[in-house]
Each structure stands twice: as structure tokens, then as C-alpha cells.
Coordinates of N, CA and C in Angstrom, one line a residue:
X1 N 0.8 -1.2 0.0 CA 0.0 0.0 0.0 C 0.9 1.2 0.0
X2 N 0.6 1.9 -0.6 CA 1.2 3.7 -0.7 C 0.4 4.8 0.1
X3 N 0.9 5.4 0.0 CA 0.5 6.8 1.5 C -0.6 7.5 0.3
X4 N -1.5 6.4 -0.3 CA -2.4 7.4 -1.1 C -4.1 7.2 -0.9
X5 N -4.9 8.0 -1.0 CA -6.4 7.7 -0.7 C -6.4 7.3 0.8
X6 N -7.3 6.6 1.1 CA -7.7 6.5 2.7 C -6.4 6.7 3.3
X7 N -5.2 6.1 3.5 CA -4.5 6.0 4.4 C -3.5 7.9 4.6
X8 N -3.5 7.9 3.4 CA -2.7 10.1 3.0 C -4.2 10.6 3.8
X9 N -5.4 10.2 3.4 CA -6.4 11.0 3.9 C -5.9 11.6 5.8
X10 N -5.9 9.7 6.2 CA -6.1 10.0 8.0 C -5.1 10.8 8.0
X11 N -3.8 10.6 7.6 CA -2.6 10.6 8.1 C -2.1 12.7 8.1
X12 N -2.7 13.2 6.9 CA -2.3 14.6 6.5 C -3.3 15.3 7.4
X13 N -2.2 16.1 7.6 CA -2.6 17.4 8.7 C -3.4 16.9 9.9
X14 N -3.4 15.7 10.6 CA -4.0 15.9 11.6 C -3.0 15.3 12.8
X15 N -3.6 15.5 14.1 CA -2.5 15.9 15.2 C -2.2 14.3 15.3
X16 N -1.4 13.8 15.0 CA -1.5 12.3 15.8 C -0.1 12.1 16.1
X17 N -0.1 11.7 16.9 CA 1.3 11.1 18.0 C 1.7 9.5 17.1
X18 N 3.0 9.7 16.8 CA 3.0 8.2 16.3 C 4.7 7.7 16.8
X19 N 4.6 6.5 16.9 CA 5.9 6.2 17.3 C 7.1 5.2 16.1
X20 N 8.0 6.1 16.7 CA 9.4 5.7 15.3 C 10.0 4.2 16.1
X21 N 10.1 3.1 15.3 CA 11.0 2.2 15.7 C 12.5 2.2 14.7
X22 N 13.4 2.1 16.0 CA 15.2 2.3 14.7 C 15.9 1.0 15.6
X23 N 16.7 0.5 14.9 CA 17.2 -0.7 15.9 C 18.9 0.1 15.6
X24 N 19.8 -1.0 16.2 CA 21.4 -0.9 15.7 C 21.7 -2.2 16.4
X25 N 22.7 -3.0 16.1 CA 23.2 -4.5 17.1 C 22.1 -5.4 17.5
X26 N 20.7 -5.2 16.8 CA 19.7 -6.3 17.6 C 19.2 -5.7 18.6
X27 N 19.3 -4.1 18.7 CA 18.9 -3.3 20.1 C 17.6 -2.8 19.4
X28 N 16.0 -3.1 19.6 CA 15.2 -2.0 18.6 C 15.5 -0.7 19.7
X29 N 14.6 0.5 19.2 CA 14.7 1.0 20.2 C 13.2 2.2 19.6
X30 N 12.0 2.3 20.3 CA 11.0 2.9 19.8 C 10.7 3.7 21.1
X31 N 10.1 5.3 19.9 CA 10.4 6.3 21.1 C 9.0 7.6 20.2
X32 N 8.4 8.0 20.9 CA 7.2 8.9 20.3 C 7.9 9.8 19.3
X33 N 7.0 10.4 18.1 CA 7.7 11.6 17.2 C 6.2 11.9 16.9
X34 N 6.7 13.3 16.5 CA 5.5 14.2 15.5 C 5.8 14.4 14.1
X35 N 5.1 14.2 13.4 CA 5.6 14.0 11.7 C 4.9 14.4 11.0
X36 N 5.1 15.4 9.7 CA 4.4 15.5 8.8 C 4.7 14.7 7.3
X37 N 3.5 14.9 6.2 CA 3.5 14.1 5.1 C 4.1 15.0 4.3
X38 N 4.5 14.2 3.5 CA 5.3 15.1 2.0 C 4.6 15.6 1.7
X39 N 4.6 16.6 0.9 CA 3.7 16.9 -0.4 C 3.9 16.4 -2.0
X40 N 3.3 15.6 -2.4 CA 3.7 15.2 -3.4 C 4.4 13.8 -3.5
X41 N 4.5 12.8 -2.6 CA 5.9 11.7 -2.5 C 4.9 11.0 -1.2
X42 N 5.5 9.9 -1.3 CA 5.2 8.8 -0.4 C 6.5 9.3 1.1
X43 N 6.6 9.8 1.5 CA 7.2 10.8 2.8 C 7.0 11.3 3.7
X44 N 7.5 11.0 5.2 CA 7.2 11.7 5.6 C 8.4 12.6 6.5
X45 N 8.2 13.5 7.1 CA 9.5 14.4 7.5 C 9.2 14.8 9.0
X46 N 9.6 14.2 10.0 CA 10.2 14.7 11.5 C 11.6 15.8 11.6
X47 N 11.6 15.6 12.9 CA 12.6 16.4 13.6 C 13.0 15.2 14.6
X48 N 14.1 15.0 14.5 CA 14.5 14.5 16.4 C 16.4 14.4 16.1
X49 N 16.4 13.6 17.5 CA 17.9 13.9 18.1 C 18.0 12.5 19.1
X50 N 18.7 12.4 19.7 CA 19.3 11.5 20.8 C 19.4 10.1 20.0
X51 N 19.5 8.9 20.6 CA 19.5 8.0 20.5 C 18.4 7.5 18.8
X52 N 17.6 8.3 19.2 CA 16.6 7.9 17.4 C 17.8 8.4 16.4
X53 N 18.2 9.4 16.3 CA 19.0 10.1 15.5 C 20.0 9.2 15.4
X54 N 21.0 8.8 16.3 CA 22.1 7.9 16.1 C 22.0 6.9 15.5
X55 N 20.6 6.0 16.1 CA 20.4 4.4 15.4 C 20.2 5.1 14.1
X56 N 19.1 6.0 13.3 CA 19.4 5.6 11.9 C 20.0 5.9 11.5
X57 N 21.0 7.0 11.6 CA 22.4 7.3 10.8 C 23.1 5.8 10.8
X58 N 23.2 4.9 11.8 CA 24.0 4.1 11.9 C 22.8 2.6 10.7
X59 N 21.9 2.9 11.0 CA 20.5 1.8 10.5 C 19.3 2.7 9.6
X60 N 19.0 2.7 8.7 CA 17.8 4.1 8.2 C 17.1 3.0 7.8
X61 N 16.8 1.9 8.0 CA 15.5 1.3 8.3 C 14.9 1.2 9.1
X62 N 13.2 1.9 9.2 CA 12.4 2.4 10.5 C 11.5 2.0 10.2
X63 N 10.2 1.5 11.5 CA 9.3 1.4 11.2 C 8.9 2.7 11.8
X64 N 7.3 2.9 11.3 CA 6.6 4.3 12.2 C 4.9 3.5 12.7
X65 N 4.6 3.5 13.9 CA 3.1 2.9 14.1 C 2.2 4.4 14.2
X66 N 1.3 4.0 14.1 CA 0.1 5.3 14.0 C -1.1 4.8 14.2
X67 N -1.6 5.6 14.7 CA -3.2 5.1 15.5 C -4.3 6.2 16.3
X68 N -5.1 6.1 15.7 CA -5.8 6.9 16.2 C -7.1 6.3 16.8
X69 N -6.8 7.2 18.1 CA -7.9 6.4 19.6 C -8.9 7.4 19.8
X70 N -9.9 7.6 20.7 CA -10.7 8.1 20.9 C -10.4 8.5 22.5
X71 N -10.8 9.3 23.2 CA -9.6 9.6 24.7 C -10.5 8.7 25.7
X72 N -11.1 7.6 25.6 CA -11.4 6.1 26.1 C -10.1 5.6 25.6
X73 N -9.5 5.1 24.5 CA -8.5 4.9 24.6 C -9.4 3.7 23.2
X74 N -10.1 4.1 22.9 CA -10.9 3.3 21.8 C -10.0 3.6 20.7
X75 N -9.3 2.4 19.9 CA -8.6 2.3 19.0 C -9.9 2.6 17.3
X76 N -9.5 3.6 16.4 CA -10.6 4.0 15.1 C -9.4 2.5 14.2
X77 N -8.6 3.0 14.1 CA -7.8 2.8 13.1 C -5.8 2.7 13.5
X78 N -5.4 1.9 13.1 CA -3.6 2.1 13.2 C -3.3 1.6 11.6
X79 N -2.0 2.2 11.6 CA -0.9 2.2 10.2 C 0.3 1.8 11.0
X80 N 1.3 1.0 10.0 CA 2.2 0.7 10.4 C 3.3 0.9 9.1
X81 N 4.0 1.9 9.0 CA 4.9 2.6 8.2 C 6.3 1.9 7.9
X82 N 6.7 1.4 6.8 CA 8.2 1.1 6.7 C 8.8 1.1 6.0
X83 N 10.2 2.3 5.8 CA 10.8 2.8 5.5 C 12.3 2.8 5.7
X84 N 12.5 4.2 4.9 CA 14.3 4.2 5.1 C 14.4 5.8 5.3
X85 N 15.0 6.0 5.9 CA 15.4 7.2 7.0 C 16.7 8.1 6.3
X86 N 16.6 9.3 6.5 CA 18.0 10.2 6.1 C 18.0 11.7 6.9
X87 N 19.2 12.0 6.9 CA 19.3 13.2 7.5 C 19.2 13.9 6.5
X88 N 18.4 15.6 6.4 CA 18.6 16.1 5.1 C 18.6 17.6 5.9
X89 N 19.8 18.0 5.0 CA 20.4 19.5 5.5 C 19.4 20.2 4.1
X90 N 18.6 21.0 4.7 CA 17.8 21.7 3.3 C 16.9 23.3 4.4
X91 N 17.8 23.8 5.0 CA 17.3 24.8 5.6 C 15.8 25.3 5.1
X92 N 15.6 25.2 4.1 CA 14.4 25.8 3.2 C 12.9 24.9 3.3
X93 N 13.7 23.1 3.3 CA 12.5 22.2 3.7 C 12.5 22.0 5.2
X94 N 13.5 22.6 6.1 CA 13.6 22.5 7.8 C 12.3 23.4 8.0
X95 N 12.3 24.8 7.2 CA 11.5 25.9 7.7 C 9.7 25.3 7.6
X96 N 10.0 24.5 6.2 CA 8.4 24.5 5.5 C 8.0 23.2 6.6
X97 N 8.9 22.0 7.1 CA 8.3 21.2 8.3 C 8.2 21.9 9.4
X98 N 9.0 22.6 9.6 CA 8.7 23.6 10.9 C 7.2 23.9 11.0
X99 N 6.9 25.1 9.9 CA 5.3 25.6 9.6 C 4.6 24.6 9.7
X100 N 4.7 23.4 9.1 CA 3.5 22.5 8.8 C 3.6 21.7 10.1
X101 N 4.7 21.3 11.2 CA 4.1 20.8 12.5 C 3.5 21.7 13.1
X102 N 4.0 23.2 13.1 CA 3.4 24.2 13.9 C 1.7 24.4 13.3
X103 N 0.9 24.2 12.4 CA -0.2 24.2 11.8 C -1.1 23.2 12.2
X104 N -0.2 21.9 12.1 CA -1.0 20.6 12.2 C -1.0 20.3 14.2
X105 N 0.0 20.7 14.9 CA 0.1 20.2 16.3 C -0.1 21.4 17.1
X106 N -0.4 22.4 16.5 CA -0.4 23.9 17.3 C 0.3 24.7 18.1
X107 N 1.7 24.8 17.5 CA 3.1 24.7 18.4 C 3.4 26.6 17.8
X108 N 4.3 26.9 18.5 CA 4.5 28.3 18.6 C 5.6 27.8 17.2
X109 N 5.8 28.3 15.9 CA 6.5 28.3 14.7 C 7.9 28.5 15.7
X110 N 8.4 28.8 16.4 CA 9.7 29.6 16.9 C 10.3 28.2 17.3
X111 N 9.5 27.4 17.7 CA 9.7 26.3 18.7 C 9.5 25.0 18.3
X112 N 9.0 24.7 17.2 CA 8.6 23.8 16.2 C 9.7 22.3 16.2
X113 N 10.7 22.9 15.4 CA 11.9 22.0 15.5 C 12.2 21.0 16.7
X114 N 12.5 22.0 17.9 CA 12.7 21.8 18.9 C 11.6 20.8 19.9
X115 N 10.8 21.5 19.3 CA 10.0 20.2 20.1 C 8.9 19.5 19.3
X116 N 9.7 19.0 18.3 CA 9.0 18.0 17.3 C 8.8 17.0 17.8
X117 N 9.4 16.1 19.0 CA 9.4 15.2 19.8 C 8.1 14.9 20.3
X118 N 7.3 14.1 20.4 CA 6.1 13.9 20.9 C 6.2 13.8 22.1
X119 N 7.5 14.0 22.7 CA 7.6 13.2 24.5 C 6.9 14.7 24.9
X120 N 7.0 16.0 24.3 CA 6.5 17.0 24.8 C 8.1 18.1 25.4
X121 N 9.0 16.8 25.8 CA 10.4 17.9 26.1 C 11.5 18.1 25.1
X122 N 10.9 18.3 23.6 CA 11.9 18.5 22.8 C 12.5 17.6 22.1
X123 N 13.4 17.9 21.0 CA 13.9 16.8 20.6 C 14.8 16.4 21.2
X124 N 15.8 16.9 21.9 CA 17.0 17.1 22.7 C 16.8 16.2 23.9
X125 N 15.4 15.7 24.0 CA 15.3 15.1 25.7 C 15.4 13.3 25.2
X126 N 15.6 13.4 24.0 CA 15.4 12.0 24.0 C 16.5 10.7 24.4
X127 N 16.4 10.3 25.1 CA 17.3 9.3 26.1 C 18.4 10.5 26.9
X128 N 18.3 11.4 27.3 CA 19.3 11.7 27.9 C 20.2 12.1 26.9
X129 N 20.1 11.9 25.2 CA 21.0 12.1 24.3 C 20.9 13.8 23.8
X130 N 21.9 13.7 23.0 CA 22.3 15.1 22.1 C 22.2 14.3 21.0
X131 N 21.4 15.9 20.4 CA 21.3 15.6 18.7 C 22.8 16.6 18.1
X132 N 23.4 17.2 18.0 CA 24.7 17.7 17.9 C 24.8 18.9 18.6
X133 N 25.6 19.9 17.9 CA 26.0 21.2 18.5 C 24.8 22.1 18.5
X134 N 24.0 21.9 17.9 CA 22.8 23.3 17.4 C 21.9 23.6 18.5
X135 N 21.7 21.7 19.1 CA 21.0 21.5 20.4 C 19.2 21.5 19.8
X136 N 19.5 21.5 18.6 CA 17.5 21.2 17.6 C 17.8 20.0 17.5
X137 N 16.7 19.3 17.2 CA 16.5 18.4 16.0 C 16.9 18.2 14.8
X138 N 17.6 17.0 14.2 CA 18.0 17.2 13.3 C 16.7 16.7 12.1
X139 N 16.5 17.5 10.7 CA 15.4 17.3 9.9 C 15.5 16.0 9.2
X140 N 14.7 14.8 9.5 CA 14.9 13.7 8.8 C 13.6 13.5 7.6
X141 N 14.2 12.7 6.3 CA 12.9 12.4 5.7 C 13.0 11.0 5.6
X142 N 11.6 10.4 5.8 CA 11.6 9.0 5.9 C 10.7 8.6 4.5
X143 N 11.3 7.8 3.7 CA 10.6 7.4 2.6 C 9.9 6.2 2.9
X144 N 8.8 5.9 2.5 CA 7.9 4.8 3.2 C 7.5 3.9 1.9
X145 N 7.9 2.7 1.9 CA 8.3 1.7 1.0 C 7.0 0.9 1.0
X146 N 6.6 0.6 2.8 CA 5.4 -0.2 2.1 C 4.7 0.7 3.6
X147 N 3.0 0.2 3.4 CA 2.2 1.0 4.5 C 1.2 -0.3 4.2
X148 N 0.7 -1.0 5.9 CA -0.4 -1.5 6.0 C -1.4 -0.4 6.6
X149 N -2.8 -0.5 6.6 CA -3.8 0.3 7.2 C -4.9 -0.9 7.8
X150 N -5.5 -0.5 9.2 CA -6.3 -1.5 9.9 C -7.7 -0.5 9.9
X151 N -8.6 -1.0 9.4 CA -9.6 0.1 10.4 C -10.4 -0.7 11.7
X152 N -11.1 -0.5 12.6 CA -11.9 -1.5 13.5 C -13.1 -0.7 13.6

């Protein structure tokens, strides 16, 4: 399946919390992110840092789960995303995910980057790690190879 019709539908512009799996040595290691869709491409594009950042530099095959509950905790629907991961220095597409998490999650644009993290403390909080010298998140795009969709 491709990120197109029903599953692009749920997935664009709305607030959902989903979590990134990255392994390295047989270690998985899965951790909350905020993410938006490409425009145009089977993609999607976060922010993060610590430990997520290191496994896929080291590993850029990821999964991403996604699901949307009802605040009983009633599951509608989950996606399960799997891809390949990259770091992309593109100051110009940093700014345009910046705006579009700040649009879709309701985040102050100034701050966006920084706390693209779903944990709520940033990207910088994740495991105790550093994402480098800048102290942001670094802008990753994840290309998504195959996508299942569940509804219940």
C-alpha cells in the first residue's frame, strides 16, 4: 500500500502522536515523534535527536506505528509505516516542516523544531542524548516503502 487515498487521507494534517522504531546490534529502540507528510511523495519528514538520530544514521530502516484512539483509549484505526530514513540539511525544507508541524500540532513556529518530539520535552530530551552542537533536532525524511492500514 502507498501513502495514497484512505490512508494520506487520515494521516495529513491531523494531530496524531506516532511512534518511530530504529534498531542498531539487535537493540530495537522505539520512542514517540511528530511528523508530517510530504507533499507530493510517499514521505514523511520529523525532527528529532538522541538516540533515534544515532540508530538511523547508523541503521535508516524504520518502522513508524500510527493510530488513532478516541480519549477512552478506543482504537478507530492504526498504520504501520516502513521505510528508510535520512538526515537532510535543506534549511528551506527545515522551515516549510517547521510551519506545517506548527499548523497541524499547534506549536509556537519559533519552537517547532525543537520540540517536534512527541515526549512533549523536545527533541534534545530523548534518552538523555544530544542531537549535535545546534541543540535542535535534526530534519529527517523517511521514505515509506510499504504501509499497511487497519480500520476496526
Amino acid at each position: 500500500m502507498e501513502l495514497t487515498g484512505s490512508l494520506r487521507d487520515r494521516l495529513d494534517g491531523v494531530a496524531l502522536s506516532a511512534h518511530l522504531a530504529t534498531a542498531v546490534d539487535d537493540r530495537p529502540h522505539v520512542a514517540p515523534v511528530w511528523f508530517v507528510l510530504d507533499d507530493g511523495s510517499d514521505a514523511l519528514w520529523l525532527f528529532t535527536g538522541g538516540r533515534k538520530l544515532d540508530n538511523l544514521r547508523r541503521n535508516p530502516r524504520v518502522a513508524l506505528s500510527v493510530e488513532s484512539a478516541d480519549r477512552a483509549g478506543n482504537v478507530d484505526w492504526q498504520a504501520t509505516l516502513l521505510g528508510t530514513a535520512r538526515v537532510v540539511d535543506d534549511p528551506e525544507r527545515a522551515a516549510w516542516v517547521d510551519r506545517r508541524l506548527s499548523e497541524t500540532y499547534g506549536m509556537n513556529g519559533d519552537d517547532a523544531g525543537a520540540e517536534a518530539d512527541a515526549t512533549g520535552k523536545g527533541a534534545v530530551a530523548d534518552d538523555a542524548g544530544s542531537d549535535g552542537a545546534d541543540g535542535e533536532g535534526a530534519l529527517v525524511r523517511v521514505d515509506v516503502r510499504t504501509a499497511t492500514l487497519t480500520a476496526f
